[in-house]
Every structure is written in structure tokens, then in C-alpha cells.
PDB file of N, CA and C and ligand atoms in Angstrom:
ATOM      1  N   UNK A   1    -174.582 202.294  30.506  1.00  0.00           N
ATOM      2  CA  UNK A   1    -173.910 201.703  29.346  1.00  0.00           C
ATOM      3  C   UNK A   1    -173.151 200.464  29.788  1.00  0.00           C
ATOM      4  N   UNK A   2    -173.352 199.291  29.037  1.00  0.00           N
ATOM      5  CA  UNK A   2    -173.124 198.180  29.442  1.00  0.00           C
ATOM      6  C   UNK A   2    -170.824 197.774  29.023  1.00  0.00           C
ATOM      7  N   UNK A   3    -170.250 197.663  29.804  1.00  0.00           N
ATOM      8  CA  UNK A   3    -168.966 197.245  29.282  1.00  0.00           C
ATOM      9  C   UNK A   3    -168.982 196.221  28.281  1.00  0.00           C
ATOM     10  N   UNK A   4    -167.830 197.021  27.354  1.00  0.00           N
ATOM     11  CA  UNK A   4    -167.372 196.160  26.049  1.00  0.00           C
ATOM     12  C   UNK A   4    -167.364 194.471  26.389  1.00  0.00           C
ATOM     13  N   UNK A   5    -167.522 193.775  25.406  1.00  0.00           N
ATOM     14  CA  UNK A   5    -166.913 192.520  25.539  1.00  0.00           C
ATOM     15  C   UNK A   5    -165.488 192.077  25.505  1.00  0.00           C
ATOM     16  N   UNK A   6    -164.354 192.021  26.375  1.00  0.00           N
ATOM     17  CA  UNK A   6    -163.137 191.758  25.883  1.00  0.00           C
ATOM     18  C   UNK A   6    -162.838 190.144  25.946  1.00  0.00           C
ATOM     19  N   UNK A   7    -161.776 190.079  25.401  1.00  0.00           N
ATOM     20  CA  UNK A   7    -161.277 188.827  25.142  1.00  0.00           C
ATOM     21  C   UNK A   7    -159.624 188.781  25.226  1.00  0.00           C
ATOM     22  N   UNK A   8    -159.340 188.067  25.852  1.00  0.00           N
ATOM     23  CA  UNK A   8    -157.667 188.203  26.006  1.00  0.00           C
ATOM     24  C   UNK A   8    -156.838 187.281  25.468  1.00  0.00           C
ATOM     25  N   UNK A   9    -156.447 187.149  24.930  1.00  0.00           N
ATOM     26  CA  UNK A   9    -155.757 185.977  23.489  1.00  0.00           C
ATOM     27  C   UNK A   9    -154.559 185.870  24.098  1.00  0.00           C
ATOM     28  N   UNK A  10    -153.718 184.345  24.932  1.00  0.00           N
ATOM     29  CA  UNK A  10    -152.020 184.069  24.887  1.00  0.00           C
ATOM     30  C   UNK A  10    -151.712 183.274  23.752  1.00  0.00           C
ATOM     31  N   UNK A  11    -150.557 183.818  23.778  1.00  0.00           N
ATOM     32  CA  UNK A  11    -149.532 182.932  22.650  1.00  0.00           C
ATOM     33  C   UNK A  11    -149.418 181.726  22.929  1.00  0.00           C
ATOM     34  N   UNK A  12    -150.306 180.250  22.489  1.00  0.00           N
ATOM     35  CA  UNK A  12    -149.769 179.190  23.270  1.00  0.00           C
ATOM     36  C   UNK A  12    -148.065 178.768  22.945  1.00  0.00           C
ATOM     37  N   UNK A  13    -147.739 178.227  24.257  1.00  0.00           N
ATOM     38  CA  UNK A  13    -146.454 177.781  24.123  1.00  0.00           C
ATOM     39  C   UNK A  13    -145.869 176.727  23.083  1.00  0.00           C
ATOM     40  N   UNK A  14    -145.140 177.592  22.037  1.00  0.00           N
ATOM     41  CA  UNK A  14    -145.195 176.133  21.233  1.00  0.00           C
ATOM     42  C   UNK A  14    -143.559 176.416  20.512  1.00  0.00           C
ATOM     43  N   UNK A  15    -142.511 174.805  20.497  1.00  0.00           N
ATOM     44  CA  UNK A  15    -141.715 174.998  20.573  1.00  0.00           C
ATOM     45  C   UNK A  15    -141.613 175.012  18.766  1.00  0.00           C
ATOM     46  N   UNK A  16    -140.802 176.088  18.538  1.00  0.00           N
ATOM     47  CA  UNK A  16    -140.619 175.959  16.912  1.00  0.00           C
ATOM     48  C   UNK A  16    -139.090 175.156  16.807  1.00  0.00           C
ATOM     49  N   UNK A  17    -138.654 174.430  15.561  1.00  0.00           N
ATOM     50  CA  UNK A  17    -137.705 174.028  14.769  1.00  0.00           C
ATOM     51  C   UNK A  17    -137.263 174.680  13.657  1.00  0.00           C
ATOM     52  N   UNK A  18    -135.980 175.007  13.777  1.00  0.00           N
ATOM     53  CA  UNK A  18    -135.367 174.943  12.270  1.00  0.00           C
ATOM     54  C   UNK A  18    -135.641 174.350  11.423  1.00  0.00           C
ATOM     55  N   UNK A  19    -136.138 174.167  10.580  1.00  0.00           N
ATOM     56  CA  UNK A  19    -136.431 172.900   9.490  1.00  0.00           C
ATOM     57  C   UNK A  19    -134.928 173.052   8.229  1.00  0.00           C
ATOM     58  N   UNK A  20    -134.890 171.753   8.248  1.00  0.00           N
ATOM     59  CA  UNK A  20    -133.858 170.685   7.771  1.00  0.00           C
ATOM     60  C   UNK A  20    -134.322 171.084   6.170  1.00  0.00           C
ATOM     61  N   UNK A  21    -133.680 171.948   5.914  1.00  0.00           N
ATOM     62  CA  UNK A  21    -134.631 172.472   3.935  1.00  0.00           C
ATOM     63  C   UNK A  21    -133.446 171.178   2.725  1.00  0.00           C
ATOM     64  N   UNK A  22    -134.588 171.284   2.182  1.00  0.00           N
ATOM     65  CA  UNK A  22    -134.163 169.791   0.977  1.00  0.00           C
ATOM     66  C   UNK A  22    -133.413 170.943  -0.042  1.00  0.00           C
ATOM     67  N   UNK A  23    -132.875 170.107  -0.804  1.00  0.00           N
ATOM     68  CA  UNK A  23    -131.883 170.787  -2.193  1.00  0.00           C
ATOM     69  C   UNK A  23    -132.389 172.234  -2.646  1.00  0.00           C
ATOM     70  N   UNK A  24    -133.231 171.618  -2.896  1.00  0.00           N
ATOM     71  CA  UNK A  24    -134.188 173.200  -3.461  1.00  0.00           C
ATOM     72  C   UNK A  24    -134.042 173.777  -3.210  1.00  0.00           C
ATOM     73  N   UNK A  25    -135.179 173.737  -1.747  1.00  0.00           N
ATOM     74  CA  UNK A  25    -134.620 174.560  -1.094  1.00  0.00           C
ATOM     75  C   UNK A  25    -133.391 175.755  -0.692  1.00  0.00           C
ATOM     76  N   UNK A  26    -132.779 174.697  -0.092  1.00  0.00           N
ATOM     77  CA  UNK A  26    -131.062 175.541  -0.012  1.00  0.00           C
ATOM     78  C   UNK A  26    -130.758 176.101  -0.707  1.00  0.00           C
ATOM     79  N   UNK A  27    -130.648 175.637  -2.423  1.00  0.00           N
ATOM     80  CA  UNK A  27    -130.487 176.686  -3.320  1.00  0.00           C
ATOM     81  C   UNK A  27    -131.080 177.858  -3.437  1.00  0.00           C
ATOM     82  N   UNK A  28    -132.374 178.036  -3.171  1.00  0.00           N
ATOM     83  CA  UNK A  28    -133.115 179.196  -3.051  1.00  0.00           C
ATOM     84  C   UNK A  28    -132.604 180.020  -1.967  1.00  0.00           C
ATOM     85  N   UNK A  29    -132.115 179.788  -1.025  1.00  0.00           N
ATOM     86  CA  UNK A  29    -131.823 180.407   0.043  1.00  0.00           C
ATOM     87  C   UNK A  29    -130.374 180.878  -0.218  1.00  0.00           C
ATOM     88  N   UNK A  30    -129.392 180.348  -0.947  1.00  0.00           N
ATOM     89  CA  UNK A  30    -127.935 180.198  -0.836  1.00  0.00           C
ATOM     90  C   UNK A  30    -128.129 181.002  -2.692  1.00  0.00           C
ATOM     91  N   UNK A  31    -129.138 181.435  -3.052  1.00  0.00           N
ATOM     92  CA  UNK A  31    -129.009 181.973  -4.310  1.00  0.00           C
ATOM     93  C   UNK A  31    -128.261 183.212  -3.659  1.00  0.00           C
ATOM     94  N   UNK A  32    -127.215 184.217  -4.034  1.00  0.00           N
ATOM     95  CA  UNK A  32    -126.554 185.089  -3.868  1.00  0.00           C
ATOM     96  C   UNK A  32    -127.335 186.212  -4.294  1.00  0.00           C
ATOM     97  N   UNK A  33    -128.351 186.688  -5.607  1.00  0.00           N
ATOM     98  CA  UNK A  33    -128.373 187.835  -5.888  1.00  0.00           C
ATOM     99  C   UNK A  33    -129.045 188.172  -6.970  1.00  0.00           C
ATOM    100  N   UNK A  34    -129.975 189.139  -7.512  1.00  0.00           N
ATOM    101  CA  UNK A  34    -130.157 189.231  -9.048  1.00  0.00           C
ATOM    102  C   UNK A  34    -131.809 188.215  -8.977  1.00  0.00           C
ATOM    103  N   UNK A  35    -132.186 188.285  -9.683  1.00  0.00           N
ATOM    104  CA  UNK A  35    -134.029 187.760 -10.002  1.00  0.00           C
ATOM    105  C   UNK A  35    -133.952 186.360 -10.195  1.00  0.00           C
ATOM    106  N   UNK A  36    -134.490 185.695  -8.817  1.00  0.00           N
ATOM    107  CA  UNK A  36    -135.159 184.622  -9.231  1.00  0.00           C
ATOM    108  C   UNK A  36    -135.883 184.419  -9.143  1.00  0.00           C
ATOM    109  N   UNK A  37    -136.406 183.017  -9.957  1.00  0.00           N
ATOM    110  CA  UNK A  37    -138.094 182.554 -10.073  1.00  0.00           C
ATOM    111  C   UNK A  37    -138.200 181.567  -9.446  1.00  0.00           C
ATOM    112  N   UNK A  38    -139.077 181.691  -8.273  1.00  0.00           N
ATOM    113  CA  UNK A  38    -139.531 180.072  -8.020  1.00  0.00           C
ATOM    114  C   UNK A  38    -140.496 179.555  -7.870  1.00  0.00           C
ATOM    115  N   UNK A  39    -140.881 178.198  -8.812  1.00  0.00           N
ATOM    116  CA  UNK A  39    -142.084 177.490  -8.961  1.00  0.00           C
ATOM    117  C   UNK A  39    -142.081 176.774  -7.828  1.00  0.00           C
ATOM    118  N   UNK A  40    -143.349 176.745  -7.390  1.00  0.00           N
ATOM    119  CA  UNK A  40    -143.625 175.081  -7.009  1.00  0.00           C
ATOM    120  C   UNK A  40    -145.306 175.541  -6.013  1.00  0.00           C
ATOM    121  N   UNK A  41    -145.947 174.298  -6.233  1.00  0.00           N
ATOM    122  CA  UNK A  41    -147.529 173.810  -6.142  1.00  0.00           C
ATOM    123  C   UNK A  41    -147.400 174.213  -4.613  1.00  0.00           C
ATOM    124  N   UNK A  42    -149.033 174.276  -4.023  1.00  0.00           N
ATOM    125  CA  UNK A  42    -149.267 174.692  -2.565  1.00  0.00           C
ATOM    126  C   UNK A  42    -148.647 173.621  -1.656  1.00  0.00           C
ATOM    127  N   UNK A  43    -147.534 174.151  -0.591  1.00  0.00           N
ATOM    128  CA  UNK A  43    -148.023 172.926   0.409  1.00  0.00           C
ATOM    129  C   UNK A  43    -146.087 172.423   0.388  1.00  0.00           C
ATOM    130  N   UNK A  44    -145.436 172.773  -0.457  1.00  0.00           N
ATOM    131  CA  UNK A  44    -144.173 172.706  -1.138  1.00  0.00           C
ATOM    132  C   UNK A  44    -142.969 173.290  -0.674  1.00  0.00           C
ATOM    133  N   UNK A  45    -143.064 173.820   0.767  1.00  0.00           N
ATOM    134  CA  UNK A  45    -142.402 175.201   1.473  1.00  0.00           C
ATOM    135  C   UNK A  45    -141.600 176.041   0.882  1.00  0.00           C
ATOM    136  N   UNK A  46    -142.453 176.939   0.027  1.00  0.00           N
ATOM    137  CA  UNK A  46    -141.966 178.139  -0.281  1.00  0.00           C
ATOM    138  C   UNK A  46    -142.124 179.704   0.840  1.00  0.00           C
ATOM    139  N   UNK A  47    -143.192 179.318   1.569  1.00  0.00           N
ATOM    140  CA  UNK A  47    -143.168 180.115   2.951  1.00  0.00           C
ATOM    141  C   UNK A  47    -142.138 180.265   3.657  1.00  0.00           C
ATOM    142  N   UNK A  48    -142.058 178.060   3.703  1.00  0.00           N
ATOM    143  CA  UNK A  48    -140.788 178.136   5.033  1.00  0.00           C
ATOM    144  C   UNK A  48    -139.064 178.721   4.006  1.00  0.00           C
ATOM    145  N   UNK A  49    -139.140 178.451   3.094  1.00  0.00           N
ATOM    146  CA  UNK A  49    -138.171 178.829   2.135  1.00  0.00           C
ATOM    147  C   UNK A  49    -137.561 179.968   2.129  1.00  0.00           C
ATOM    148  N   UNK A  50    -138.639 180.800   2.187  1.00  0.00           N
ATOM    149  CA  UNK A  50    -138.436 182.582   2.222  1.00  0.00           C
ATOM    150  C   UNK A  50    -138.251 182.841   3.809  1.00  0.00           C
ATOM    151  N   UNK A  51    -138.965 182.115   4.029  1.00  0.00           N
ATOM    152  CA  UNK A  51    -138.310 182.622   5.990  1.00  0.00           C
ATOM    153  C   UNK A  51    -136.938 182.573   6.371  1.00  0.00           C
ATOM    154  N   UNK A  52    -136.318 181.504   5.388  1.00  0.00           N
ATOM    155  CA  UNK A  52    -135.213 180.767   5.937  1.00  0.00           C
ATOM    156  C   UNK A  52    -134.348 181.881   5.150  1.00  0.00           C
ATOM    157  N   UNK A  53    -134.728 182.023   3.660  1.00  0.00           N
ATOM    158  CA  UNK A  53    -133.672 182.773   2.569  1.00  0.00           C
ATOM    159  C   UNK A  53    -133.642 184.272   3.543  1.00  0.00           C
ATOM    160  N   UNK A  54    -134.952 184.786   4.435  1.00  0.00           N
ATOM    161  CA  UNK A  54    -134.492 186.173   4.828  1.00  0.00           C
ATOM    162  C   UNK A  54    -133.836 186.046   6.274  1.00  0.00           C
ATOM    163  N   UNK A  55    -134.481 184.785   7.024  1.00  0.00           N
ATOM    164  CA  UNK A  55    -133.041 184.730   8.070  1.00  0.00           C
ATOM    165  C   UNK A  55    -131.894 184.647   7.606  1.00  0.00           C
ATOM    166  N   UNK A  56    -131.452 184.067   6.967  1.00  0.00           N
ATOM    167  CA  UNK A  56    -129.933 184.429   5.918  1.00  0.00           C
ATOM    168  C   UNK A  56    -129.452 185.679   5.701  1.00  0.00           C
ATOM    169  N   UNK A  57    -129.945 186.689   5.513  1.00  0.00           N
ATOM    170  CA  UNK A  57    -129.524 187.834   4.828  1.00  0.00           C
ATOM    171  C   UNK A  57    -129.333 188.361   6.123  1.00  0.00           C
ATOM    172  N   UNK A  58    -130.397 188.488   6.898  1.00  0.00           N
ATOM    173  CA  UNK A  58    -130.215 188.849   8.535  1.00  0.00           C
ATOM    174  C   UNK A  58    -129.288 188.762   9.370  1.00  0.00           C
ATOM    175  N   UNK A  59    -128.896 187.041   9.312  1.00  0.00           N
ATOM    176  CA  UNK A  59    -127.609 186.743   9.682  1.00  0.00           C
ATOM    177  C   UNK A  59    -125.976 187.083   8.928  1.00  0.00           C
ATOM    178  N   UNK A  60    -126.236 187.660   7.593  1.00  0.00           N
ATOM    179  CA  UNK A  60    -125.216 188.287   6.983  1.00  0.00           C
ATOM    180  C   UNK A  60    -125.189 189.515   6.818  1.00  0.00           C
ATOM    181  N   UNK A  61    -126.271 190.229   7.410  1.00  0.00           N
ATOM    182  CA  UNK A  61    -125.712 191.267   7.993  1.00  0.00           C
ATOM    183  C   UNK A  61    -127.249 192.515   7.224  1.00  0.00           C
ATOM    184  N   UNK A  62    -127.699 191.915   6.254  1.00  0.00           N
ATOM    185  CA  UNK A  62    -128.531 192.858   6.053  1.00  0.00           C
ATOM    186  C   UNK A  62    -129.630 193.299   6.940  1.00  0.00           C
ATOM    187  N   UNK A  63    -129.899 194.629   7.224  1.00  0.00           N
ATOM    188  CA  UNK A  63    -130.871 194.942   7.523  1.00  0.00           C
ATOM    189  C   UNK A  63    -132.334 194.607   7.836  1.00  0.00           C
ATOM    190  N   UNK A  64    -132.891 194.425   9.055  1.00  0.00           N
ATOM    191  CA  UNK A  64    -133.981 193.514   8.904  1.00  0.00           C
ATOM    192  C   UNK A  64    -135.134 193.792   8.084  1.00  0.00           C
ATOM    193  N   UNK A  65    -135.308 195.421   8.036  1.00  0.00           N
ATOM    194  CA  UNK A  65    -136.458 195.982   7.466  1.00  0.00           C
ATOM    195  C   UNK A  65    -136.161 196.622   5.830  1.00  0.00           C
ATOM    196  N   UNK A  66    -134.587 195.768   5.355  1.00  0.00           N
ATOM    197  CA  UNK A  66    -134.825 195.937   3.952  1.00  0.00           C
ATOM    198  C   UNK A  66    -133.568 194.893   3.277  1.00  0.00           C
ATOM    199  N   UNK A  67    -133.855 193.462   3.080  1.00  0.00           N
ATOM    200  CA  UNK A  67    -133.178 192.076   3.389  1.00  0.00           C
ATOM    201  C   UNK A  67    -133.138 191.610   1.724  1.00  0.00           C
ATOM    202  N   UNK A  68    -133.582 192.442   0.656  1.00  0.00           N
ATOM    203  CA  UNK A  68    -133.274 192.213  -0.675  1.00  0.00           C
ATOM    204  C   UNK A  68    -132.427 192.986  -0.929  1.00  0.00           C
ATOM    205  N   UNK A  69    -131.291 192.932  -1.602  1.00  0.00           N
ATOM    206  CA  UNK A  69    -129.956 193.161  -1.718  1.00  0.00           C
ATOM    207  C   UNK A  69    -130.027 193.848  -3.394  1.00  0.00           C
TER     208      UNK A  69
HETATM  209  N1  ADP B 101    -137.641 171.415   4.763  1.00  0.00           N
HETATM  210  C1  ADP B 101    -138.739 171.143   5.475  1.00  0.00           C
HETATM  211  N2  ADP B 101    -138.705 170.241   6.480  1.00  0.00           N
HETATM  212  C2  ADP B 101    -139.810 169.954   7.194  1.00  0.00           C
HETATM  213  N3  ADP B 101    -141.019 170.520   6.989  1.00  0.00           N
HETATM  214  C3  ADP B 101    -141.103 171.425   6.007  1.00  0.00           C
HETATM  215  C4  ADP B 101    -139.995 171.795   5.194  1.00  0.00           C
HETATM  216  N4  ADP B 101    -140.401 172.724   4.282  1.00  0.00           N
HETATM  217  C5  ADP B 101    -141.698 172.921   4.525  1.00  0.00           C
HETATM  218  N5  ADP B 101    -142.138 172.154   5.563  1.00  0.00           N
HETATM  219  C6  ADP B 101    -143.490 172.085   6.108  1.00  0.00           C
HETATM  220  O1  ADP B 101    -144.394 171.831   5.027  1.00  0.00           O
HETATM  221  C7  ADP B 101    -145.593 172.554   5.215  1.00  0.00           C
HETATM  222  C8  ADP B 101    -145.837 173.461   4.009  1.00  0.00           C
HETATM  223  O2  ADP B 101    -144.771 174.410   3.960  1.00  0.00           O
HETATM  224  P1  ADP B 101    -145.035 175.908   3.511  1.00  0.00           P
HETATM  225  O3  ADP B 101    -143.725 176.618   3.574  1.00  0.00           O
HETATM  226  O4  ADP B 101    -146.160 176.507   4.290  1.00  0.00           O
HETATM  227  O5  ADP B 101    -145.469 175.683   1.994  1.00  0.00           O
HETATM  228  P2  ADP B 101    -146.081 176.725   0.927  1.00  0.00           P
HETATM  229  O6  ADP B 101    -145.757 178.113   1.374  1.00  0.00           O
HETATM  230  O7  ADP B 101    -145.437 176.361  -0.366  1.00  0.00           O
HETATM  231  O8  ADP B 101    -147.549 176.451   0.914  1.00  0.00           O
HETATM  232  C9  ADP B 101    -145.447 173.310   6.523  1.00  0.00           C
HETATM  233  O9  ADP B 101    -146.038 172.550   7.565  1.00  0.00           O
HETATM  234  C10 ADP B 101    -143.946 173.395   6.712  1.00  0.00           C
HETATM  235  O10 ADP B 101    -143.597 173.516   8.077  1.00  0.00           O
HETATM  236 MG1   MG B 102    -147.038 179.748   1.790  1.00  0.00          MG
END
């Protein structure tokens, strides 16, 4: 029986940034509580938005594995 094929995958080294979030942004992140909606088209950082709004909660103390309040 012939051995599997493996493949060994590294993380390339790559330095990440904080990103500098525009008005909107911030507000979305600095929203305190209760249902919001947010629009906006592909490409618009609502990814980086939500990354940033749940490092927030993280850093204020919520829980990592349950960061909606
Ligand atoms: N405030 C910002 N400053 C710099 N780059 C940003 C900012 N917000 C988003 N980006 C960049 O814009 C691109 C799209 O952001 P992303 O959050 O993936 O958008 P969406 O989720 O809306 O498609 C990404 O390369 C992201 O790093
Ligand atoms: Mg996205």
C-alpha cells in the first residue's frame, strides 16, 4: 500500500495592522447595545468592522465566546 499524499501548509509571515476605521465605521463599533442595522455594498469593511466592534467588547470585558451583550 502506497503512502498518503501529505502536504504541509505554513502560515506565511505577514504583518497585520489595526486599521484606522472611518466615521461609520466607529459608530458601528462604539454603538453600545440593542439591534442594529448595517447597510453597505461589497468591499465597504463591514468584515473589518465587525472584527473591530468584537475586539471591543473583548477588550471591555466580554467574553470571547459570547461578545453580544
Ligand atoms: N478603515 C479601513 N482602513 C483601511 N482599510 C480598510 C478599512 N476598512 C476596510 N478596509 C479594507 O477594505 C477591504 C474590504 O474590507 P472588508 O471588511 O473585507 O469589506 P466587506 O466585508 O464589506 O466586503 C479589505 O482589504 C480591508 O482590509
Ligand atoms: Mg466581508
Amino acid at each position: 500500500m502506497s503512502s498518503p499524499t501529505t502536504y504541509h501548509l505554513v502560515r506565511p509571515h505577514v504583518v497585520t495592522e489595526i486599521p484606522t476605521l472611518d466615521e461609520h465605521q466607529q459608530q458601528v463599533v462604539d454603538h453600545a447595545g440593542g439591534p442594529l442595522l448595517v447597510l453597505a455594498g461589497p468591499g465597504t469593511g463591514k468584515t473589518t468592522t465587525l472584527v473591530e466592534a468584537i475586539v471591543r467588547r473583548i477588550d471591555d470585558g466580554a467574553p470571547p465566546t459570547r461578545c453580544w451583550r
